[in-house]
Amino acid sequence: MEIHIVADAEAGAQVVADTFARTLQEAGPSGAVLGLATGSSPVPTYTELIRRHREEGLSFADSRAFLLDEYVGLPAGHDQSYHRFIRENFTEQIDIDDAAVVSPNGAAADPIAEAASYDRRIAEAGGVDLQILGIGSNGHIAFNEPGSSLNSRTRVVGLTRSTITDNSRYFDSPVDVPVRALSQGLGTILEARRIVLTATGASKAAAVAQLIEGAISSRWPATVLQLHPDVVVVVDEAAAAELQLADDYRYARRLEIENPLDVTQV
Ligand code: F6R
């Protein structure tokens, strides 16, 4: 894992946006397949990417995007649907084709069939080049709650009490939060070629410590990312507070910046 401990969310957004820019550049004219998350963690990154699009010409014109998850029971236009969230906070403000921004259909008559077809659609697009992730305070990624199979696929999942409580801030009351979601599985997420996870604030400190330093276990689903060969983790000081080896990660980053790898000399 490449671990960045940054001063604040804005500094983190620069690092994550650089990862997007690199992925777009590597994909070239055929366009990148982006995996997008909702929630508060990626918003500073989306804001920075919108700025780079407007001011620096960063283009998403040939890209496609797949969302991680969607609440079951909320139609696409619902003001708390993730379909709507990603458009308002990101994709309507860049030059990606709206039809190329795909999310699981939370209003599907048969959510189980919808889940199965979602993995197929990602595969048909050639797989995800870059997946951005947040992390729940209980260690979930997407809606893979503790106890999720480490090789799970996109499926219908029940939300835990702690996730419903965390997400109730977006709803009038906790009883309005849907109790189920369609979520990419941990196995689905691991198929992305590059993953960048971002977290800020003390409420994420325990989950971040487990993600980086804990044993791989479905108790903390994000720990499965330790198995992935290309993961960038970007956290602020508060979210890094429970890391035992934070100084080592800072030292490693500093060494890399001061001694960039010159491939012509290797
Ligand atoms: C959102 C998602 C969730 C969030 C996580 C953190 O698409 O899949 O796993 O990333 O719940 O949420 P925030 O960023 O709001 O703290």
Coordinates of C-alpha atoms and ligand atoms in Angstrom, one line a residue:
M1 CA 0.0 0.0 0.0
E2 CA 1.1 3.5 -0.7
I3 CA 0.1 5.5 2.4
H4 CA -0.3 9.2 2.5
I5 CA -0.9 11.0 5.8
V6 CA -2.0 14.5 4.8
A7 CA -2.9 17.7 6.7
D8 CA -6.5 17.9 5.7
A9 CA -9.1 16.8 3.2
E10 CA -8.1 19.4 0.6
A11 CA -4.5 18.1 0.6
G12 CA -5.8 14.6 0.3
A13 CA -8.0 15.6 -2.6
Q14 CA -4.8 16.7 -4.5
V15 CA -3.2 13.3 -4.1
V16 CA -6.4 11.4 -5.1
A17 CA -7.1 13.7 -8.1
D18 CA -3.5 13.1 -9.2
T19 CA -4.3 9.3 -9.2
F20 CA -7.3 10.0 -11.4
A21 CA -5.3 12.2 -13.8
R22 CA -2.7 9.5 -14.1
T23 CA -5.3 6.8 -14.8
L24 CA -7.0 9.0 -17.5
Q25 CA -3.7 9.6 -19.1
E26 CA -2.7 6.0 -19.1
A27 CA -6.1 5.0 -20.6
G28 CA -5.6 7.4 -23.5
P29 CA -8.2 7.9 -26.2
S30 CA -10.1 4.7 -25.5
G31 CA -11.1 6.3 -22.1
A32 CA -10.9 5.0 -18.6
V33 CA -13.4 3.0 -16.6
L34 CA -13.8 4.8 -13.3
G35 CA -15.3 3.3 -10.1
L36 CA -17.1 6.0 -8.2
A37 CA -18.1 6.2 -4.5
T38 CA -20.7 8.4 -2.8
G39 CA -20.7 9.7 0.7
S40 CA -18.7 12.7 2.1
S41 CA -15.2 11.3 1.7
P42 CA -14.7 11.6 -2.1
V43 CA -16.5 15.0 -2.4
P44 CA -13.3 17.1 -2.0
T45 CA -11.7 15.0 -4.8
Y46 CA -14.7 15.4 -7.0
T47 CA -14.5 19.2 -6.4
E48 CA -10.8 19.2 -7.3
L49 CA -11.5 17.1 -10.5
I50 CA -14.3 19.5 -11.5
R51 CA -11.8 22.4 -11.0
R52 CA -9.1 20.7 -13.1
H53 CA -11.7 20.0 -15.8
R54 CA -12.8 23.7 -15.9
E55 CA -9.4 25.3 -15.5
E56 CA -6.9 22.8 -16.8
G57 CA -8.9 20.9 -19.4
L58 CA -8.8 17.5 -17.7
S59 CA -11.2 15.6 -19.9
F60 CA -13.5 12.6 -19.0
A61 CA -15.1 12.6 -22.4
D62 CA -14.3 9.0 -23.3
S63 CA -14.6 7.6 -19.8
R64 CA -17.2 5.4 -18.3
A65 CA -18.2 5.1 -14.7
F66 CA -19.7 2.5 -12.4
L67 CA -21.0 3.4 -9.0
L68 CA -20.2 1.1 -6.0
D69 CA -23.7 0.9 -4.6
E70 CA -27.3 2.1 -4.4
Y71 CA -30.0 1.9 -1.8
V72 CA -32.7 -0.7 -2.5
G73 CA -36.1 0.9 -2.8
L74 CA -35.0 4.4 -3.8
P75 CA -35.8 5.3 -7.4
A76 CA -32.9 6.9 -9.4
G77 CA -34.4 10.4 -9.1
H78 CA -34.8 10.3 -5.3
D79 CA -32.9 13.1 -3.6
Q80 CA -30.9 10.6 -1.5
S81 CA -30.3 8.1 -4.3
Y82 CA -26.6 7.6 -5.1
H83 CA -27.5 7.9 -8.8
R84 CA -28.5 11.5 -8.1
F85 CA -25.7 12.2 -5.6
I86 CA -23.0 11.4 -8.1
R87 CA -24.6 13.5 -10.8
E88 CA -25.1 16.5 -8.6
N89 CA -21.7 16.3 -6.9
F90 CA -19.5 15.3 -9.8
T91 CA -20.6 13.9 -13.2
E92 CA -22.9 16.7 -14.3
Q93 CA -20.1 19.1 -13.8
I94 CA -17.5 17.4 -16.1
D95 CA -17.6 16.2 -19.7
I96 CA -18.5 12.6 -19.2
D97 CA -21.6 11.3 -21.1
D98 CA -24.5 10.9 -18.6
A99 CA -25.4 7.5 -20.2
A100 CA -21.9 6.3 -19.4
V101 CA -22.5 6.8 -15.6
V102 CA -24.0 3.5 -14.5
S103 CA -25.3 2.6 -11.0
P104 CA -27.2 -0.5 -9.7
N105 CA -30.9 0.1 -10.2
G106 CA -32.2 0.4 -6.6
A107 CA -35.8 0.3 -7.9
A108 CA -35.4 -2.9 -10.0
A109 CA -38.3 -5.3 -9.7
D110 CA -35.8 -8.1 -9.2
P111 CA -32.9 -6.7 -7.2
I112 CA -31.1 -10.1 -7.2
A113 CA -31.1 -10.3 -11.0
E114 CA -30.0 -6.6 -11.1
A115 CA -27.0 -7.4 -8.9
A116 CA -25.9 -10.3 -11.1
S117 CA -26.2 -8.2 -14.3
Y118 CA -24.2 -5.4 -12.7
D119 CA -21.0 -7.5 -12.4
R120 CA -21.5 -8.6 -16.0
R121 CA -21.8 -5.0 -17.2
I122 CA -18.6 -4.0 -15.4
A123 CA -16.8 -7.0 -17.0
E124 CA -18.2 -6.1 -20.5
A125 CA -16.8 -2.6 -20.1
G126 CA -13.4 -4.2 -19.6
G127 CA -13.2 -3.8 -15.8
V128 CA -12.6 -0.8 -13.6
D129 CA -9.3 1.0 -14.1
L130 CA -9.5 3.1 -10.9
Q131 CA -11.8 2.6 -8.0
I132 CA -12.2 5.4 -5.4
L133 CA -13.4 4.2 -2.0
G134 CA -14.4 5.7 1.4
I135 CA -14.5 3.5 4.5
G136 CA -17.2 3.2 7.1
S137 CA -16.5 3.6 10.8
N138 CA -17.1 -0.2 11.1
G139 CA -14.6 -0.9 8.3
H140 CA -17.1 -1.4 5.5
I141 CA -16.2 -0.6 1.9
A142 CA -19.1 0.0 -0.4
F143 CA -21.9 -1.7 1.7
N144 CA -19.8 -4.8 2.5
E145 CA -20.6 -4.8 6.2
P146 CA -18.6 -6.8 8.8
G147 CA -19.2 -10.5 8.1
S148 CA -19.2 -10.1 4.3
S149 CA -17.4 -12.8 2.4
L150 CA -14.0 -11.6 1.3
N151 CA -14.8 -12.9 -2.2
S152 CA -18.3 -11.6 -2.4
R153 CA -19.9 -10.3 -5.7
T154 CA -22.4 -7.6 -6.3
R155 CA -25.5 -8.5 -4.3
V156 CA -28.4 -7.3 -2.1
V157 CA -27.1 -6.6 1.4
G158 CA -28.7 -5.6 4.7
L159 CA -27.2 -2.5 6.4
T160 CA -26.0 -2.7 9.9
R161 CA -27.3 -0.5 12.7
S162 CA -24.1 1.6 12.8
T163 CA -24.3 2.3 9.0
I164 CA -28.0 3.3 9.3
T165 CA -27.0 5.6 12.2
D166 CA -24.0 7.0 10.3
N167 CA -26.1 7.6 7.1
S168 CA -29.2 9.0 8.9
R169 CA -27.6 12.4 8.7
Y170 CA -28.7 12.6 5.1
F171 CA -32.3 11.7 5.9
D172 CA -35.1 13.3 8.0
S173 CA -34.9 10.5 10.5
P174 CA -33.1 7.1 11.0
V175 CA -36.4 5.2 10.1
D176 CA -36.2 6.8 6.6
V177 CA -32.8 5.2 5.9
P178 CA -33.3 2.2 3.6
V179 CA -32.3 -1.1 5.3
R180 CA -30.9 -2.8 2.2
A181 CA -28.6 -1.8 -0.6
L182 CA -27.2 -3.2 -3.8
S183 CA -23.5 -3.3 -3.3
Q184 CA -20.4 -4.3 -5.3
G185 CA -18.8 -7.2 -3.4
L186 CA -15.4 -7.3 -2.0
G187 CA -14.3 -9.7 -4.8
T188 CA -15.8 -7.3 -7.4
I189 CA -13.9 -4.4 -5.9
L190 CA -10.6 -6.3 -5.8
E191 CA -10.8 -6.7 -9.6
A192 CA -10.3 -3.0 -10.1
R193 CA -6.8 -2.5 -11.5
R194 CA -6.0 0.4 -9.1
I195 CA -7.8 1.5 -5.9
V196 CA -7.6 4.7 -3.9
L197 CA -9.2 4.9 -0.5
T198 CA -9.6 8.2 1.3
A199 CA -10.7 8.9 4.9
T200 CA -10.8 11.9 7.3
G201 CA -11.7 12.4 10.9
A202 CA -11.4 10.6 14.2
S203 CA -14.5 8.5 13.6
K204 CA -12.5 6.6 10.9
A205 CA -9.3 6.1 13.0
A206 CA -10.1 2.5 14.2
A207 CA -11.1 1.4 10.8
V208 CA -8.1 2.9 9.1
A209 CA -5.8 1.2 11.7
Q210 CA -7.4 -2.1 10.9
L211 CA -7.3 -1.5 7.1
I212 CA -3.5 -1.0 7.1
E213 CA -2.3 -2.9 10.2
G214 CA -5.0 -5.4 11.1
A215 CA -5.3 -9.0 10.2
I216 CA -7.3 -9.7 7.1
S217 CA -10.8 -10.6 8.3
S218 CA -14.4 -10.1 7.4
R219 CA -14.7 -8.5 10.9
W220 CA -13.1 -5.4 9.1
P221 CA -14.0 -5.9 5.5
A222 CA -11.6 -3.2 4.2
T223 CA -8.7 -5.3 5.3
V224 CA -9.2 -7.4 2.2
L225 CA -7.5 -4.5 0.3
Q226 CA -4.2 -5.7 1.7
L227 CA -4.4 -8.4 -0.9
H228 CA -4.5 -5.9 -3.8
P229 CA -1.3 -5.0 -5.6
D230 CA -2.1 -1.3 -6.3
V231 CA -3.8 0.5 -3.4
V232 CA -3.2 4.1 -2.4
V233 CA -4.6 5.2 1.0
V234 CA -5.0 8.9 1.7
V235 CA -5.9 9.9 5.3
D236 CA -5.7 13.0 7.4
E237 CA -4.0 13.1 10.8
A238 CA -7.2 12.4 12.8
A239 CA -7.9 9.3 10.7
A240 CA -4.3 8.2 11.1
A241 CA -4.3 8.6 14.8
E242 CA -4.5 4.9 15.7
L243 CA -1.8 3.7 13.3
Q244 CA 1.1 2.2 15.2
L245 CA 3.6 2.8 12.4
A246 CA 2.4 6.2 11.2
D247 CA 6.0 7.6 11.4
D248 CA 7.3 4.8 9.2
Y249 CA 4.7 5.6 6.5
R250 CA 5.6 9.3 6.7
Y251 CA 9.3 8.5 6.4
A252 CA 8.7 6.2 3.4
R253 CA 6.7 8.9 1.6
R254 CA 9.4 11.5 2.3
L255 CA 12.2 9.2 1.0
E256 CA 10.2 8.5 -2.2
I257 CA 9.7 12.2 -2.8
E258 CA 13.3 13.0 -2.1
N259 CA 14.6 10.1 -4.2
P260 CA 12.4 9.6 -7.1
L261 CA 13.0 6.4 -9.0
D262 CA 14.9 7.0 -12.2
V263 CA 14.1 3.9 -14.3
T264 CA 16.9 4.7 -16.7
Q265 CA 19.4 3.9 -13.9
V266 CA 17.7 0.7 -12.5
Ligands
F6R1 C1 -20.5 5.0 -0.6 C2 -20.0 3.8 0.1 C3 -19.6 3.8 1.5 C4 -18.9 5.0 2.0 C5 -18.6 4.9 3.5 C6 -18.0 6.2 4.1 O1 -20.7 4.7 -2.0 O2 -19.8 2.8 -0.6 O3 -18.9 2.7 1.8 O4 -17.7 5.2 1.3 O5 -19.8 4.7 4.2 O6 -19.0 7.2 4.0 P1 -18.5 8.7 4.2 O7 -17.6 9.1 3.1 O8 -19.8 9.5 4.0 O9 -17.9 8.8 5.6

